[in-house]
Tab-separated table of C-alpha atoms and ligand atoms in Angstrom:
chain	number	residue	atom	x	y	z
H	26	MET	CA	295.189	-54.174	78.882
H	27	THR	CA	292.983	-56.684	80.613
H	28	ASN	CA	291.569	-58.659	77.726
H	29	LYS	CA	292.938	-60.042	74.496
H	30	LEU	CA	291.819	-57.255	72.216
H	31	ASN	CA	293.767	-57.114	68.971
H	32	ASN	CA	291.636	-55.521	66.286
H	33	ILE	CA	288.619	-53.310	66.441
H	34	GLY	CA	286.065	-52.219	63.874
H	35	VAL	CA	284.298	-48.840	63.646
H	36	LEU	CA	281.168	-48.052	61.696
H	37	THR	CA	278.554	-45.321	61.308
H	38	SER	CA	274.963	-46.336	60.907
H	39	GLY	CA	271.496	-44.822	60.487
H	40	GLY	CA	271.130	-41.107	59.624
H	41	ASP	CA	274.476	-39.333	59.445
H	42	SER	CA	275.163	-36.522	61.857
H	43	PRO	CA	277.792	-33.773	61.934
H	44	GLY	CA	280.649	-34.878	64.142
H	45	MET	CA	280.653	-38.526	63.093
H	46	ASN	CA	283.994	-37.960	61.278
H	47	ALA	CA	285.511	-36.459	64.430
H	48	ALA	CA	284.405	-39.597	66.313
H	49	ILE	CA	285.871	-41.963	63.673
H	50	ARG	CA	289.157	-40.016	63.888
H	51	ALA	CA	289.274	-40.358	67.672
H	52	VAL	CA	288.581	-44.105	67.503
H	53	VAL	CA	291.230	-44.725	64.854
H	54	ARG	CA	293.926	-42.661	66.567
H	55	THR	CA	293.229	-44.023	70.062
H	56	GLY	CA	293.211	-47.519	68.642
H	57	THR	CA	296.555	-47.123	66.869
H	58	TYR	CA	298.035	-45.470	69.994
H	59	HIS	CA	297.292	-48.696	71.764
H	60	ASN	CA	298.771	-50.764	68.889
H	61	LEU	CA	295.391	-52.154	67.870
H	62	GLY	CA	294.470	-52.841	64.301
H	63	VAL	CA	291.594	-50.572	63.402
H	64	TYR	CA	289.161	-51.433	60.617
H	65	GLY	CA	286.683	-49.050	59.026
H	66	ILE	CA	283.416	-50.794	58.080
H	67	MET	CA	281.732	-49.089	55.144
H	68	ARG	CA	277.964	-48.271	55.029
H	69	GLY	CA	277.211	-49.501	58.550
H	70	TYR	CA	275.948	-53.057	59.043
H	71	ALA	CA	275.479	-53.416	55.263
H	72	GLY	CA	279.232	-53.199	54.747
H	73	MET	CA	279.801	-55.642	57.541
H	74	ILE	CA	277.610	-58.194	55.812
H	75	GLU	CA	279.188	-57.529	52.390
H	76	ASN	CA	282.754	-57.543	53.730
H	77	ASP	CA	283.295	-53.921	52.713
H	78	ILE	CA	285.877	-53.398	55.438
H	79	LYS	CA	289.291	-51.691	55.221
H	80	LYS	CA	292.253	-51.338	57.555
H	81	MET	CA	292.756	-47.725	58.622
H	82	ASP	CA	295.698	-45.804	59.928
H	83	ASN	CA	296.170	-42.318	61.298
H	84	ARG	CA	296.625	-40.770	57.843
H	85	ASP	CA	293.202	-42.075	56.749
H	86	VAL	CA	291.542	-39.776	59.255
H	87	ALA	CA	293.630	-36.696	58.604
H	88	ASN	CA	291.773	-33.499	57.707
H	89	ILE	CA	288.248	-34.845	58.522
H	90	ILE	CA	287.525	-33.417	61.972
H	91	GLN	CA	285.864	-30.381	60.373
H	92	ARG	CA	283.766	-32.291	57.815
H	93	GLY	CA	280.095	-33.146	58.032
H	94	GLY	CA	278.784	-36.517	56.773
H	95	THR	CA	280.800	-39.611	57.404
H	96	ILE	CA	283.838	-40.912	55.467
H	97	LEU	CA	282.664	-44.466	56.282
H	98	LYS	CA	279.274	-43.729	54.733
H	99	THR	CA	276.138	-44.959	56.384
H	100	ALA	CA	273.057	-47.051	55.686
H	101	ARG	CA	270.088	-48.718	57.317
H	102	SER	CA	270.390	-52.467	56.734
H	103	LYS	CA	267.294	-54.652	56.548
H	104	GLU	CA	269.459	-57.817	56.182
H	105	PHE	CA	271.076	-57.195	59.562
H	106	LEU	CA	267.649	-57.579	61.221
H	107	GLU	CA	267.769	-61.268	60.235
H	108	TYR	CA	269.992	-63.795	62.051
H	109	THR	CA	271.459	-64.976	58.733
H	110	GLY	CA	272.623	-61.442	57.938
H	111	ARG	CA	274.224	-61.036	61.316
H	112	GLU	CA	275.945	-64.409	60.968
H	113	LYS	CA	277.517	-63.386	57.628
H	114	ALA	CA	278.701	-60.151	59.288
H	115	TYR	CA	280.191	-62.012	62.229
H	116	ASN	CA	282.104	-64.463	59.928
H	117	ASN	CA	283.580	-61.477	58.070
H	118	LEU	CA	284.730	-59.941	61.345
H	119	LYS	CA	286.246	-63.212	62.547
H	120	LYS	CA	288.236	-63.650	59.265
H	121	LEU	CA	289.902	-60.295	59.976
H	122	GLY	CA	290.363	-60.999	63.659
H	123	ILE	CA	288.104	-58.120	64.749
H	124	ASP	CA	287.160	-58.685	68.356
H	125	GLY	CA	285.467	-55.437	69.352
H	126	LEU	CA	283.244	-52.915	67.640
H	127	VAL	CA	282.457	-49.180	68.001
H	128	ILE	CA	279.043	-48.248	66.575
H	129	ILE	CA	278.329	-44.616	65.962
H	130	GLY	CA	274.624	-44.109	65.391
H	131	GLY	CA	271.168	-43.777	66.931
H	132	ASP	CA	268.562	-46.063	68.451
H	133	GLY	CA	268.187	-48.403	65.424
H	134	SER	CA	271.966	-48.875	65.326
H	135	PHE	CA	272.128	-49.645	69.059
H	136	ASN	CA	269.284	-52.168	68.769
H	137	GLY	CA	271.355	-53.878	66.044
H	138	ALA	CA	274.498	-53.811	68.171
H	139	GLN	CA	272.687	-55.294	71.200
H	140	GLN	CA	271.197	-58.101	69.130
H	141	PHE	CA	274.544	-58.786	67.440
H	142	SER	CA	276.400	-59.095	70.698
H	143	ASN	CA	273.635	-61.317	72.143
H	144	ASP	CA	274.055	-63.622	69.183
H	145	PHE	CA	277.859	-63.720	68.997
H	146	ASP	CA	279.258	-62.385	72.209
H	147	ILE	CA	281.313	-59.619	70.572
H	148	PRO	CA	281.745	-56.481	72.700
H	149	CYS	CA	280.036	-53.472	71.235
H	150	ILE	CA	280.415	-49.883	72.386
H	151	GLY	CA	277.892	-47.322	71.157
H	152	LEU	CA	278.463	-43.618	70.543
H	153	PRO	CA	275.279	-41.534	70.261
H	154	GLY	CA	275.496	-40.132	66.726
H	155	THR	CA	272.180	-38.574	65.801
H	156	ILE	CA	270.846	-35.063	65.331
H	157	ASP	CA	267.627	-36.062	67.144
H	158	LYS	CA	269.004	-36.305	70.716
H	159	ASP	CA	266.509	-39.061	71.346
H	160	ILE	CA	268.813	-41.278	73.444
H	161	ALA	CA	268.955	-41.580	77.215
H	162	GLY	CA	272.186	-41.489	79.155
H	163	SER	CA	273.747	-38.451	77.565
H	164	ASP	CA	273.043	-34.744	77.892
H	165	THR	CA	273.597	-34.416	74.155
H	166	THR	CA	274.371	-36.445	71.058
H	167	ILE	CA	276.972	-36.040	68.351
H	168	GLY	CA	275.379	-33.741	65.733
H	169	PHE	CA	272.587	-32.229	67.813
H	170	ASP	CA	274.328	-28.938	68.428
H	171	THR	CA	275.255	-28.442	64.797
H	172	ALA	CA	271.728	-29.293	63.645
H	173	VAL	CA	270.158	-26.879	66.108
H	174	ASN	CA	272.508	-24.121	65.063
H	175	THR	CA	271.752	-24.762	61.396
H	176	ALA	CA	268.055	-24.540	62.174
H	177	VAL	CA	268.545	-21.347	64.139
H	178	GLN	CA	270.497	-19.717	61.312
H	179	ALA	CA	267.795	-20.701	58.820
H	180	ILE	CA	264.929	-19.477	61.039
H	181	ASP	CA	266.741	-16.158	61.663
H	182	LYS	CA	266.738	-15.610	57.897
H	183	ILE	CA	263.094	-16.551	57.670
H	184	ARG	CA	262.365	-13.994	60.368
H	185	ASP	CA	263.712	-11.201	58.199
H	186	THR	CA	261.270	-11.859	55.393
H	187	MET	CA	258.482	-12.793	57.772
H	188	ASP	CA	258.834	-9.442	59.481
H	189	ALA	CA	259.018	-7.528	56.216
H	190	HIS	CA	255.658	-8.984	55.134
H	191	ASP	CA	253.899	-9.273	58.458
H	192	ARG	CA	253.455	-12.975	58.006
H	193	LEU	CA	252.799	-16.026	60.111
H	194	PHE	CA	255.433	-18.640	59.409
H	195	ILE	CA	255.236	-22.316	60.240
H	196	VAL	CA	258.706	-23.847	60.229
H	197	GLU	CA	259.113	-27.645	60.459
H	198	VAL	CA	262.333	-29.083	61.806
H	199	MET	CA	263.630	-32.655	61.990
H	200	GLY	CA	263.844	-34.922	65.057
H	201	ARG	CA	261.821	-37.979	64.134
H	202	ASP	CA	259.706	-38.686	67.259
H	203	ALA	CA	261.689	-36.243	69.419
H	204	GLY	CA	261.057	-32.503	69.832
H	205	TYR	CA	264.501	-31.338	70.941
H	206	ILE	CA	265.551	-29.613	67.736
H	207	ALA	CA	262.182	-27.800	67.691
H	208	LEU	CA	262.349	-26.810	71.322
H	209	HIS	CA	265.917	-25.538	71.271
H	210	SER	CA	265.730	-23.758	67.924
H	211	GLY	CA	262.274	-22.396	68.694
H	212	ILE	CA	263.394	-20.847	71.997
H	213	ALA	CA	266.577	-19.496	70.448
H	214	THR	CA	264.649	-17.748	67.659
H	215	GLY	CA	261.847	-16.384	69.855
H	216	ALA	CA	259.083	-18.560	68.419
H	217	GLU	CA	255.563	-17.669	69.554
H	218	ASN	CA	254.609	-21.365	69.589
H	219	ILE	CA	256.536	-24.621	69.615
H	220	LEU	CA	254.804	-27.866	68.818
H	221	ILE	CA	256.560	-31.035	69.951
H	222	PRO	CA	255.506	-34.680	70.310
H	223	GLU	CA	256.461	-34.874	73.979
H	224	THR	CA	253.812	-32.432	75.154
H	225	GLU	CA	250.144	-32.179	74.235
H	226	THR	CA	249.424	-29.121	72.072
H	227	ASP	CA	246.349	-27.228	73.108
H	228	MET	CA	245.323	-26.129	69.594
H	229	GLU	CA	242.402	-24.099	70.883
H	230	ASP	CA	244.683	-22.134	73.149
H	231	MET	CA	247.113	-21.557	70.311
H	232	ILE	CA	244.313	-20.339	67.972
H	233	CYS	CA	242.987	-18.013	70.690
H	234	SER	CA	246.413	-16.475	71.252
H	235	LEU	CA	247.064	-16.072	67.503
H	236	THR	CA	243.585	-14.499	67.017
H	237	GLU	CA	244.251	-12.117	69.862
H	238	LYS	CA	247.627	-11.200	68.365
H	239	GLU	CA	245.996	-10.657	64.999
H	240	ARG	CA	243.435	-8.346	66.716
H	241	ARG	CA	246.140	-6.187	68.179
H	242	LYS	CA	248.029	-6.211	64.848
H	243	LYS	CA	250.888	-8.350	65.972
H	244	LEU	CA	250.959	-10.127	62.670
H	245	VAL	CA	254.494	-11.527	62.756
H	246	ASN	CA	254.287	-14.922	64.367
H	247	LEU	CA	256.621	-17.839	64.249
H	248	VAL	CA	255.442	-21.386	64.937
H	249	VAL	CA	258.151	-24.108	65.059
H	250	VAL	CA	256.824	-27.588	64.554
H	251	ALA	CA	258.675	-30.880	65.187
H	252	GLU	CA	258.217	-33.248	62.258
H	253	GLY	CA	256.973	-35.966	64.609
H	254	GLY	CA	254.154	-33.926	66.112
H	255	VAL	CA	250.755	-35.574	66.480
H	256	LEU	CA	249.061	-32.971	64.275
H	257	GLY	CA	251.036	-34.235	61.280
H	258	GLY	CA	253.673	-31.645	60.299
H	259	ALA	CA	253.831	-28.006	59.281
H	260	TYR	CA	251.404	-28.124	56.314
H	261	LYS	CA	248.709	-29.736	58.434
H	262	VAL	CA	249.202	-27.140	61.177
H	263	ALA	CA	248.967	-24.344	58.549
H	264	GLU	CA	245.663	-25.803	57.275
H	265	ILE	CA	244.191	-25.855	60.762
H	266	ILE	CA	245.224	-22.236	61.452
H	267	LYS	CA	244.066	-20.983	58.012
H	268	ASP	CA	240.717	-22.604	58.630
H	269	ARG	CA	240.239	-20.795	61.898
H	270	ILE	CA	241.979	-17.479	61.040
H	271	PRO	CA	241.276	-16.930	57.294
H	272	THR	CA	242.881	-13.484	57.289
H	273	ALA	CA	246.275	-14.765	58.408
H	274	ASP	CA	248.995	-14.549	55.731
H	275	ILE	CA	250.664	-17.923	56.287
H	276	ARG	CA	253.778	-19.491	54.774
H	277	VAL	CA	255.326	-22.872	55.468
H	278	CYS	CA	259.003	-23.873	55.371
H	279	VAL	CA	260.232	-27.418	55.923
H	280	LEU	CA	263.949	-27.240	56.680
H	281	GLY	CA	264.658	-30.891	55.950
H	282	HIS	CA	268.054	-32.430	55.391
H	283	ILE	CA	269.927	-29.135	55.490
H	284	GLN	CA	269.892	-29.815	59.243
H	285	ARG	CA	271.964	-32.982	58.835
H	286	GLY	CA	274.866	-31.448	56.874
H	287	GLY	CA	277.607	-28.927	57.351
H	288	ALA	CA	280.716	-28.556	59.428
H	289	PRO	CA	280.251	-29.758	63.012
H	290	THR	CA	280.281	-27.068	65.713
H	291	CYS	CA	283.110	-26.971	68.243
H	292	GLN	CA	280.926	-28.664	70.803
H	293	ASP	CA	280.112	-31.556	68.487
H	294	ARG	CA	283.804	-31.994	67.605
H	295	LEU	CA	284.698	-32.012	71.290
H	296	ILE	CA	282.141	-34.533	72.421
H	297	ALA	CA	282.829	-36.714	69.428
H	298	SER	CA	286.563	-36.714	70.203
H	299	HIS	CA	285.944	-37.316	73.897
H	300	MET	CA	283.490	-40.148	73.348
H	301	GLY	CA	285.581	-41.755	70.606
H	302	TYR	CA	288.594	-41.900	72.883
H	303	TYR	CA	286.578	-43.468	75.709
H	304	ALA	CA	284.998	-46.007	73.373
H	305	VAL	CA	288.375	-47.541	72.701
H	306	GLU	CA	289.496	-47.294	76.334
H	307	SER	CA	286.273	-49.096	77.266
H	308	LEU	CA	286.902	-51.985	74.896
H	309	LEU	CA	290.431	-52.275	76.259
H	310	ILE	CA	289.229	-52.687	79.888
H	311	GLY	CA	286.601	-55.180	78.860
H	312	ARG	CA	283.452	-53.081	78.921
H	313	LYS	CA	280.747	-54.270	76.564
H	314	ASN	CA	277.344	-53.299	75.259
H	315	VAL	CA	277.301	-49.831	76.713
H	316	MET	CA	276.911	-46.421	75.200
H	317	VAL	CA	279.442	-43.721	76.043
H	318	GLY	CA	277.549	-40.578	76.916
H	319	VAL	CA	278.354	-37.232	78.537
H	320	VAL	CA	276.386	-36.196	81.656
H	321	ASN	CA	277.289	-32.968	83.469
H	322	ASN	CA	280.450	-32.812	81.444
H	323	LYS	CA	281.585	-36.210	82.585
H	324	ILE	CA	281.781	-39.434	80.662
H	325	TYR	CA	278.855	-41.683	81.607
H	326	TYR	CA	278.091	-45.285	80.550
H	327	THR	CA	274.586	-46.617	79.898
H	328	PRO	CA	273.664	-50.134	78.761
H	329	LEU	CA	272.734	-49.989	75.065
H	330	ASP	CA	269.220	-51.322	75.576
H	331	LYS	CA	268.539	-48.759	78.327
H	332	ALA	CA	269.846	-45.852	76.199
H	333	VAL	CA	267.345	-46.826	73.489
H	334	LYS	CA	264.297	-47.604	75.632
H	335	GLU	CA	264.265	-44.744	78.101
H	336	LYS	CA	264.784	-41.697	75.828
H	337	GLN	CA	265.177	-38.233	77.279
H	338	ARG	CA	262.392	-36.224	78.859
H	339	ILE	CA	261.369	-32.670	78.152
H	340	GLY	CA	260.267	-30.828	81.244
H	341	GLN	CA	256.827	-29.149	81.117
H	342	GLU	CA	258.415	-26.008	82.501
H	343	TRP	CA	259.981	-25.316	79.100
H	344	MET	CA	256.615	-24.894	77.506
H	345	LYS	CA	255.586	-22.401	80.191
H	346	ILE	CA	258.741	-20.426	79.518
H	347	VAL	CA	258.049	-20.419	75.765
H	348	LYS	CA	254.582	-18.999	76.401
H	349	ILE	CA	255.750	-16.248	78.771
H	350	LEU	CA	258.640	-15.160	76.563
H	351	ALA	CA	256.487	-15.055	73.417
H	352	SER	CA	253.813	-12.760	74.775
O	54	LIG	O1	267.303	-39.625	62.673
O	54	LIG	C1	267.789	-38.564	61.950
O	54	LIG	C2	266.792	-38.015	60.960
O	54	LIG	O2	267.356	-36.908	60.271
O	54	LIG	C3	265.428	-37.676	61.553
O	54	LIG	O3	265.426	-36.421	62.181
O	54	LIG	C4	264.566	-37.774	60.332
O	54	LIG	O4	263.214	-38.115	60.680
O	54	LIG	C5	265.163	-38.912	59.543
O	54	LIG	O5	266.519	-39.032	59.984
O	54	LIG	C6	265.193	-38.739	58.024
O	54	LIG	O6	265.700	-39.914	57.518
O	54	LIG	P1	266.097	-40.025	55.955
O	54	LIG	O7	267.397	-39.321	55.728
O	54	LIG	O8	266.208	-41.482	55.740
O	54	LIG	O9	265.008	-39.371	55.163
């Protein structure tokens, strides 16, 4: 141990994601292995401000690796955006002797962590916990794999009824401003079109290809839409298509929060355990304000502000592949 770390805090913040519990478990058990006091902070930054903080031991995280949601609960705190809120939070941590934090969350949570450590010089380690995969510095995020698999299972079911009725289905998936869930679930379910915010959608081209398919009686068509698309979601897309192809029998399905729940996949449990372990090891050797990610199956560290600002990029080649495979 190179610095005087005695106690650490762990919290989950922002939208929950499957695998957060596995990450909490890894942080608690790695911390106790190193004889650190580990504190669970309830409801993210809100609990830090309200002193809703409890000491945890290994038994508190038994039987949770397979559970979705987060035993620490989560929230988005407006008060933490203000200096006075962060000061209250810091005073609560100091009273308990907490001198390092592990924050499991997405971009909003990392912005908060960065600001907090700028104000009070407390080392913060971020773990990317979000179904959106909208963070740079990691090939994947805790919860993404589960969310995509949930979307795939749901779309497979939709395909059965879509096929039975010769219908055109527009399915909207989550992702906020990112199109990864749409891209991955769309490719895995053989979608004819995938609309994502990262690439411009040529609506005219899409209408032409759907009209041509209608002409040759290929009436079963699946369009997967990312919620953050510029056209404004699945209902808007359905309106545009109906306007141009009035004969199309269209149905819309918005998958919504079902994508955030459920037991984490093996991959999400693995990366959460791996990242949680390295979060504590990082604090012990004096790392601060970095996110623990996984790149090419190896642990990779990215400054928190860079992880938030840079995002990941979706290669144009994917859209070409979608088009070729859907013909
Ligand atoms: O960031 C995760 C996410 O599920 C996004 O995909 C979605 O836009 C948002 O959270 C929904 O947030 P809420 O649960 O507050 O409605």
